[in-house]
mmCIF file of C-alpha atoms in Angstrom:
data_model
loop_
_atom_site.group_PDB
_atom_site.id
_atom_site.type_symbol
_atom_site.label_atom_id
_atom_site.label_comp_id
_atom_site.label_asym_id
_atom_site.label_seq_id
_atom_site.Cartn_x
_atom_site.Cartn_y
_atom_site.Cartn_z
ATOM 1 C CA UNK A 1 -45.920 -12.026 56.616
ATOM 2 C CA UNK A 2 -42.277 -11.341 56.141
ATOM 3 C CA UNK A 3 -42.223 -8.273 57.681
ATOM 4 C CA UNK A 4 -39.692 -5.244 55.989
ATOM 5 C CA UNK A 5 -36.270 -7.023 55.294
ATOM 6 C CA UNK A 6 -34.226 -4.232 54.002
ATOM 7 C CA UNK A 7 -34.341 -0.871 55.499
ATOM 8 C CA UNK A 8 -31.721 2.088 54.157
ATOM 9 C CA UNK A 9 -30.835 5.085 54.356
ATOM 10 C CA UNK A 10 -27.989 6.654 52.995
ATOM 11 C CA UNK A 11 -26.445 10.315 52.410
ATOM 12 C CA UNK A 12 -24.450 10.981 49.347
ATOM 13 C CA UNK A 13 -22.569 14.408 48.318
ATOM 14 C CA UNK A 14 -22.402 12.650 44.541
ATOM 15 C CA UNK A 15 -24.863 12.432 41.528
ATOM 16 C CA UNK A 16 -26.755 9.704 41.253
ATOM 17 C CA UNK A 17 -26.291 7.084 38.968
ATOM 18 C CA UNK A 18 -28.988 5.361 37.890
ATOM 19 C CA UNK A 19 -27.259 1.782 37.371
ATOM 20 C CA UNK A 20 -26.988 2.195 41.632
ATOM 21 C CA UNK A 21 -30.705 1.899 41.794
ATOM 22 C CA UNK A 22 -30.848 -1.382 40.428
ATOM 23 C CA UNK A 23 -31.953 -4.490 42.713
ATOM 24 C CA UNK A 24 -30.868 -7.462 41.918
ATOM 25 C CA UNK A 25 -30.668 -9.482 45.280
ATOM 26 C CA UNK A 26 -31.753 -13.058 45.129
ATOM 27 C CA UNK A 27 -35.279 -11.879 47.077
ATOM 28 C CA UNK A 28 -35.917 -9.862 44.302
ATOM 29 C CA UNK A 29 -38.713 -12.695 43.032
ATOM 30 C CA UNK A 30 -40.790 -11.852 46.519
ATOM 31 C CA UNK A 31 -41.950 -8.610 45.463
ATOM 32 C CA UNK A 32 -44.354 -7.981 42.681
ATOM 33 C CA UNK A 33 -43.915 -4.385 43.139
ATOM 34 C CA UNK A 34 -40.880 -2.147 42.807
ATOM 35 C CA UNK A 35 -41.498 1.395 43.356
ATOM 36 C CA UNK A 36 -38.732 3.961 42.595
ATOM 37 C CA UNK A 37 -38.888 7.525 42.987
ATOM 38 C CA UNK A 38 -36.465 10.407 41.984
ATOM 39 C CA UNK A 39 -36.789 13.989 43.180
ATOM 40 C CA UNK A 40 -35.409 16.486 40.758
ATOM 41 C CA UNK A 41 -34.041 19.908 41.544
ATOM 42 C CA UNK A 42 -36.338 22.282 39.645
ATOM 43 C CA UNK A 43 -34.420 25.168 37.644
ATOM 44 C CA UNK A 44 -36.880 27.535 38.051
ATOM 45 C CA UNK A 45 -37.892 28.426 42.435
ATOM 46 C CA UNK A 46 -40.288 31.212 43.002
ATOM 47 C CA UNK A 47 -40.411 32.338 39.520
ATOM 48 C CA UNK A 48 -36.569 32.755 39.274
ATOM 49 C CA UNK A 49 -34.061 30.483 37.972
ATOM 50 C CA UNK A 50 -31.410 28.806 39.861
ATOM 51 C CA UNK A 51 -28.389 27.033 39.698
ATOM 52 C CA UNK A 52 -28.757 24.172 42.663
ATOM 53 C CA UNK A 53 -29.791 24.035 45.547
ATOM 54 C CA UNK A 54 -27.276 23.772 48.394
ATOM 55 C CA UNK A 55 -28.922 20.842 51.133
ATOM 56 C CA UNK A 56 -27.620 20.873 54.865
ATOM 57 C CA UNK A 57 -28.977 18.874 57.610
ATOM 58 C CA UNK A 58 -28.731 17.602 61.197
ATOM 59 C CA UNK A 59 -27.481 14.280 59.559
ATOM 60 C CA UNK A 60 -27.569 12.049 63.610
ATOM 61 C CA UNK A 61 -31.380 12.970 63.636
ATOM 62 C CA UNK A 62 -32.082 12.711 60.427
ATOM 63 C CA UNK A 63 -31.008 9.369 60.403
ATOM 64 C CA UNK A 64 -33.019 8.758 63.265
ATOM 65 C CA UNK A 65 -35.660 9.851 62.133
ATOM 66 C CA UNK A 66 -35.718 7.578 59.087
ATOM 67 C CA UNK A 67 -35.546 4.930 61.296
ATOM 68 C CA UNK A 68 -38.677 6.017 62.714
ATOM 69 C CA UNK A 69 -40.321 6.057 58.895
ATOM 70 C CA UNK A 70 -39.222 2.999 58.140
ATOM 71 C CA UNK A 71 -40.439 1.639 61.486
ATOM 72 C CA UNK A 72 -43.737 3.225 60.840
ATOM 73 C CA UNK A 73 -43.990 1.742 57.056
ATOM 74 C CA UNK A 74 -43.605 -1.428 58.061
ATOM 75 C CA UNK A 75 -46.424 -1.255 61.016
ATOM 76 C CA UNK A 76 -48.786 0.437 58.405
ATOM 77 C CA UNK A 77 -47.674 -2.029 55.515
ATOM 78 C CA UNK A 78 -46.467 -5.270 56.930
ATOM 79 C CA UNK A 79 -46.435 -6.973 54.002
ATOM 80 C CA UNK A 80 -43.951 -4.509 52.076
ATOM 81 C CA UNK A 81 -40.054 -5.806 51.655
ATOM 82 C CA UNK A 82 -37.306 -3.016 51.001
ATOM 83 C CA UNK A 83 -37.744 0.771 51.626
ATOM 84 C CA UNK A 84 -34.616 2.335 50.433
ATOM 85 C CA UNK A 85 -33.783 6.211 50.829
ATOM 86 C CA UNK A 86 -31.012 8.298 49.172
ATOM 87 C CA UNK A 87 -30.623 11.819 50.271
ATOM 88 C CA UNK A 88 -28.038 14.373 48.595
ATOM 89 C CA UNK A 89 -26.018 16.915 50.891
ATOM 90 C CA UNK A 90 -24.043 20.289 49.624
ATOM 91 C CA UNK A 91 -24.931 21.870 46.184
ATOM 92 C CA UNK A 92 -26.950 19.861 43.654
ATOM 93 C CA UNK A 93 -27.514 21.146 40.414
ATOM 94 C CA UNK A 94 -30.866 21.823 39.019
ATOM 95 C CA UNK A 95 -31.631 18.984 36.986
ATOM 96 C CA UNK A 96 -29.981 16.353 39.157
ATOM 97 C CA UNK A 97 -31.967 13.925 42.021
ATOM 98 C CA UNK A 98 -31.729 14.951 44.989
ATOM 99 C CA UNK A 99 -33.513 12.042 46.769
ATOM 100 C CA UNK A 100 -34.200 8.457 45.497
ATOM 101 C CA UNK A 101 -36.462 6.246 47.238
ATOM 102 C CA UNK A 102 -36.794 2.683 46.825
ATOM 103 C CA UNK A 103 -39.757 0.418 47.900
ATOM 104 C CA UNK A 104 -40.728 -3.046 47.484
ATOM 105 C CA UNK A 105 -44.241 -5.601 47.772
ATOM 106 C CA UNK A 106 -46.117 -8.550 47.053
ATOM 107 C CA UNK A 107 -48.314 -5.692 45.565
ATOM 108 C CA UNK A 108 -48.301 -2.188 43.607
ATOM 109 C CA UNK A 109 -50.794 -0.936 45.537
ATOM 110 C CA UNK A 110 -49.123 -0.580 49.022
ATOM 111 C CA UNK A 111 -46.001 0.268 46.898
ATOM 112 C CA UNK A 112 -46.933 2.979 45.459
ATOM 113 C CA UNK A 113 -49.047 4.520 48.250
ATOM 114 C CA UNK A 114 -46.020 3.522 50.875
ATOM 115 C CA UNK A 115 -44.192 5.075 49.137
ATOM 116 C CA UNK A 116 -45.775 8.702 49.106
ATOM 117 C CA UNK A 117 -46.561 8.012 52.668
ATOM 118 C CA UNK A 118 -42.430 8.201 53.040
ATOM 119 C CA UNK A 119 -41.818 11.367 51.300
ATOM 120 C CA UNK A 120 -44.697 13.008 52.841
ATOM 121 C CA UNK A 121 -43.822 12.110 56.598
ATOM 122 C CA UNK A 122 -40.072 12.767 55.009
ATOM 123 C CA UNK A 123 -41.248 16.483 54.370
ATOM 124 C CA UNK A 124 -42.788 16.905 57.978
ATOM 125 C CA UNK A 125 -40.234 15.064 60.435
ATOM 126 C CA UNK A 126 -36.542 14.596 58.700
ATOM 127 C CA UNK A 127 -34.542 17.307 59.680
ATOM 128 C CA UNK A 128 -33.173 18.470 55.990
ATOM 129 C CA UNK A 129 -32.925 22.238 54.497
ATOM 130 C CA UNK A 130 -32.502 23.422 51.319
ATOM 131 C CA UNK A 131 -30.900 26.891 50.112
ATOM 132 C CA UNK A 132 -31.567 28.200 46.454
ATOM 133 C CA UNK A 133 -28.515 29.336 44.562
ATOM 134 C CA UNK A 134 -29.747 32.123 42.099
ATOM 135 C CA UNK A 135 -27.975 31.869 38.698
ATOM 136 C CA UNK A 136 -28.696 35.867 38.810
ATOM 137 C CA UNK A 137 -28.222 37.925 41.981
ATOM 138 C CA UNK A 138 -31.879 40.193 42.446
ATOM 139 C CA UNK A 139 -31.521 43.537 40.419
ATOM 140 C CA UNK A 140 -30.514 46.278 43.287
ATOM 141 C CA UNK A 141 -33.134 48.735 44.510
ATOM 142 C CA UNK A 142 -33.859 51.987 42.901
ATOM 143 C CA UNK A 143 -31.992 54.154 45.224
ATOM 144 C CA UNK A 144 -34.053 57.170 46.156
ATOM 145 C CA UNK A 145 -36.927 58.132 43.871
ATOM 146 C CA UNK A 146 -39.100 56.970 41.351
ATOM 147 C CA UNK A 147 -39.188 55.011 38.429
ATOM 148 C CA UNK A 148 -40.265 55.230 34.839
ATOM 149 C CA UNK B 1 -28.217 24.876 71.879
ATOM 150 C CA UNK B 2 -27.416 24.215 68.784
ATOM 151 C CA UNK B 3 -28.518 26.649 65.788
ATOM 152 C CA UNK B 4 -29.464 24.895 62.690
ATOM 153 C CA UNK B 5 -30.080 26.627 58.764
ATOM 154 C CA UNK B 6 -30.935 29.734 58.757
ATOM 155 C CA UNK B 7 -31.259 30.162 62.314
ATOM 156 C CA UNK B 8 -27.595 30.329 62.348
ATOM 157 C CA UNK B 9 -27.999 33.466 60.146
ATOM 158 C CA UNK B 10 -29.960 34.685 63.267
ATOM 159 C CA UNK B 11 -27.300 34.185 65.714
ATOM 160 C CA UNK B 12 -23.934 34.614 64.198
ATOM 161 C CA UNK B 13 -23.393 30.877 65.838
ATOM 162 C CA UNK B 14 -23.692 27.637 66.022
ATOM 163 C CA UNK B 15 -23.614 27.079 69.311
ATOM 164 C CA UNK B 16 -24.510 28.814 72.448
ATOM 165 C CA UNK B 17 -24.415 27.827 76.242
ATOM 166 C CA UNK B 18 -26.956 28.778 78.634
ATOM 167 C CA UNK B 19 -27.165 28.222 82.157
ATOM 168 C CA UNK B 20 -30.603 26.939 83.469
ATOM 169 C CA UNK B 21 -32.023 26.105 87.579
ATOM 170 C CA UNK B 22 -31.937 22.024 87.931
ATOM 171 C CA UNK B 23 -35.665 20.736 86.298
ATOM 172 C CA UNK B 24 -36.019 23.628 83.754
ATOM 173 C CA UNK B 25 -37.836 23.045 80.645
ATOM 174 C CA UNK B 26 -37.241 23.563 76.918
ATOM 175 C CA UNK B 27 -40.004 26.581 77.316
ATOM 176 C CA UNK B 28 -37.738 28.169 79.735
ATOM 177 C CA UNK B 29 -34.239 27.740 77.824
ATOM 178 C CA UNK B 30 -36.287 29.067 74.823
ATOM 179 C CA UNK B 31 -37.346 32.054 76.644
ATOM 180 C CA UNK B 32 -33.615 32.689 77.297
ATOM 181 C CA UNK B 33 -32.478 31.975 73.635
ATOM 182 C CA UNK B 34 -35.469 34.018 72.204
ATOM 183 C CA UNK B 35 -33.891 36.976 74.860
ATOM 184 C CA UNK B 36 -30.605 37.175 73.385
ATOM 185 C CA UNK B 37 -31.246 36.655 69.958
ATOM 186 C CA UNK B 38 -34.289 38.629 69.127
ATOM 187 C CA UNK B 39 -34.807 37.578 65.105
ATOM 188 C CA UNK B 40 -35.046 33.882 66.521
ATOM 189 C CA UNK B 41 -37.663 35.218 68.787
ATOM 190 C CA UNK B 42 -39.485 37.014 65.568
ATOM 191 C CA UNK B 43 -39.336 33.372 64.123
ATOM 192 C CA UNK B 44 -40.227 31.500 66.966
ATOM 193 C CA UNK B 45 -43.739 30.501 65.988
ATOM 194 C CA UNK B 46 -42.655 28.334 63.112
ATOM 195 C CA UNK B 47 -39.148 27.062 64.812
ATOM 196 C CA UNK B 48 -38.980 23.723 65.687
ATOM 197 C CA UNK B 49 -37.253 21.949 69.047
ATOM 198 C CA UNK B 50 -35.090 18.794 69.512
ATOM 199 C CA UNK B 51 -33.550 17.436 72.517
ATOM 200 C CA UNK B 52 -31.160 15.015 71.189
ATOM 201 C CA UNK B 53 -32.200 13.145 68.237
ATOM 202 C CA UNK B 54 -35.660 13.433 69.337
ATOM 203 C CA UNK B 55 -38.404 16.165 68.421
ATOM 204 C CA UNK B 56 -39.246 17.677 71.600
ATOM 205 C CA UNK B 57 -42.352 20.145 73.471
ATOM 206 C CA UNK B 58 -42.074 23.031 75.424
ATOM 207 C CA UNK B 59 -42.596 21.133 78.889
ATOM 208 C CA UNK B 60 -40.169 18.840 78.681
ATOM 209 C CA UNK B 61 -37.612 18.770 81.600
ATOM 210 C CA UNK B 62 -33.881 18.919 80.341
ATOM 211 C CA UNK B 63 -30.929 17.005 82.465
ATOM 212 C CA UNK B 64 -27.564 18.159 82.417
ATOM 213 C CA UNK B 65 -25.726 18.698 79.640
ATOM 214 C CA UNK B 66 -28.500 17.029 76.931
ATOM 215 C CA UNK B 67 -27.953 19.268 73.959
ATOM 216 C CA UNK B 68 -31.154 21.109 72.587
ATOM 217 C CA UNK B 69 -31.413 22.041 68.826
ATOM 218 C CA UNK B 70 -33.625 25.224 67.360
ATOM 219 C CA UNK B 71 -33.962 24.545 63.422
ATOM 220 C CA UNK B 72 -36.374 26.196 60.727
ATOM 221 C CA UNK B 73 -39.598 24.281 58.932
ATOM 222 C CA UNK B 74 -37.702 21.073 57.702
ATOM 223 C CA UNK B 75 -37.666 20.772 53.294
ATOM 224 C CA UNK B 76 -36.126 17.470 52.657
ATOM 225 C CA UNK B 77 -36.502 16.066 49.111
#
């Protein structure tokens, strides 16, 4: 049992490039599995289109509270090897990742399922927000009385 | 206390001092914050607490000058 060797987490206000998610340290042969995940901004958010989304958090417990993730992944899943995290900050276009997550095992099936088990417990503990920016502004009221 | 998201939209601040008896709790600063800013207190139900870096319950006894965070439902990814 190795026990989880490489732990990140980094914030980034630029795209992500997709040649930064590649792994090619020399323990690369330890791990069978290689799980990466991207999280997209969606162009459509309660049935309206948007531009971005504009992401703000409290980045000191944030960050803390990765390191509690990653703590937890590697109690649930000793045998796993890397969990890497990416998080974007300010606007990011719809259409571009937001988050990129990174996991390694012997295995794909703690992979894969360690991997959910991140972004879930991401969604419920890791203090990040997220602000639509409408590509339209909301039509204004109809101003005192009725409409056709 | 420090107003994260859209809370700040609530108080017009980020930041907001508040002067407490020695051993008061979280649930009594909140109580005070809630007072002044009445949409937080509309909210409060789905608001969550930190003390520091750490998530943090109503009973929990605050020392001088820790700093205590209010924030909305959190939406990484």
């Amino acid at each position: 049992m190795r026990g989880l060797m490489r732990r990140e987490f980094h914030w980034t206000r630029e795209p992500w490039r997709e040649e930064q998610g590649r792994w090619t340290g020399e323990d690369r042969g330890d791990y069978g599995a290689v799980v990466r995940f991207e999280g997209v901004v969606r162009a459509v958010e309660a049935g309206r289109r948007i531009r971005g989304l504009e992401y703000t958090a409290y980045e000191a417990m944030a960050r803390h509270q990765f390191e509690k993730l990653f703590d937890g992944a590697g109690q649930r899943w000793p045998a796993l090897g890397a969990v890497v995290v990416v998080h974007r900050l300010g606007f990011v276009p719809s259409g571009e990742t937001s988050l990129w997550v990174l996991v390694a095992a012997p295995h794909r099936s703690e992979a894969l399922v360690a991997c959910g088990w991140l972004i879930d417990e991401m969604k419920r503990w890791v203090p990040i927000w997220k602000q639509p920016v409408w590509e339209d502004p909301l039509p204004p009221e109809p101003v005192g009385g009725e409409s056709c | 206390m420090v107003f994260w998201s859209y809370c700040r939209d609530f108080t017009g601040t980020e930041r907001e001092e508040f002067e407490l008896r020695d051993g008061a709790t979280v649930g009594e600063l909140l109580e005070q914050v809630y007072a002044r800013f009445g949409k937080l207190g509309e909210a409060r139900r789905s608001l969550l607490v930190a003390v520091g870096v750490e998530y943090a319950e109503p009973g929990r006894r605050l020392e001088r000058g820790e700093e205590v965070s209010l924030f909305p439902p959190v939406q990484g990814g």
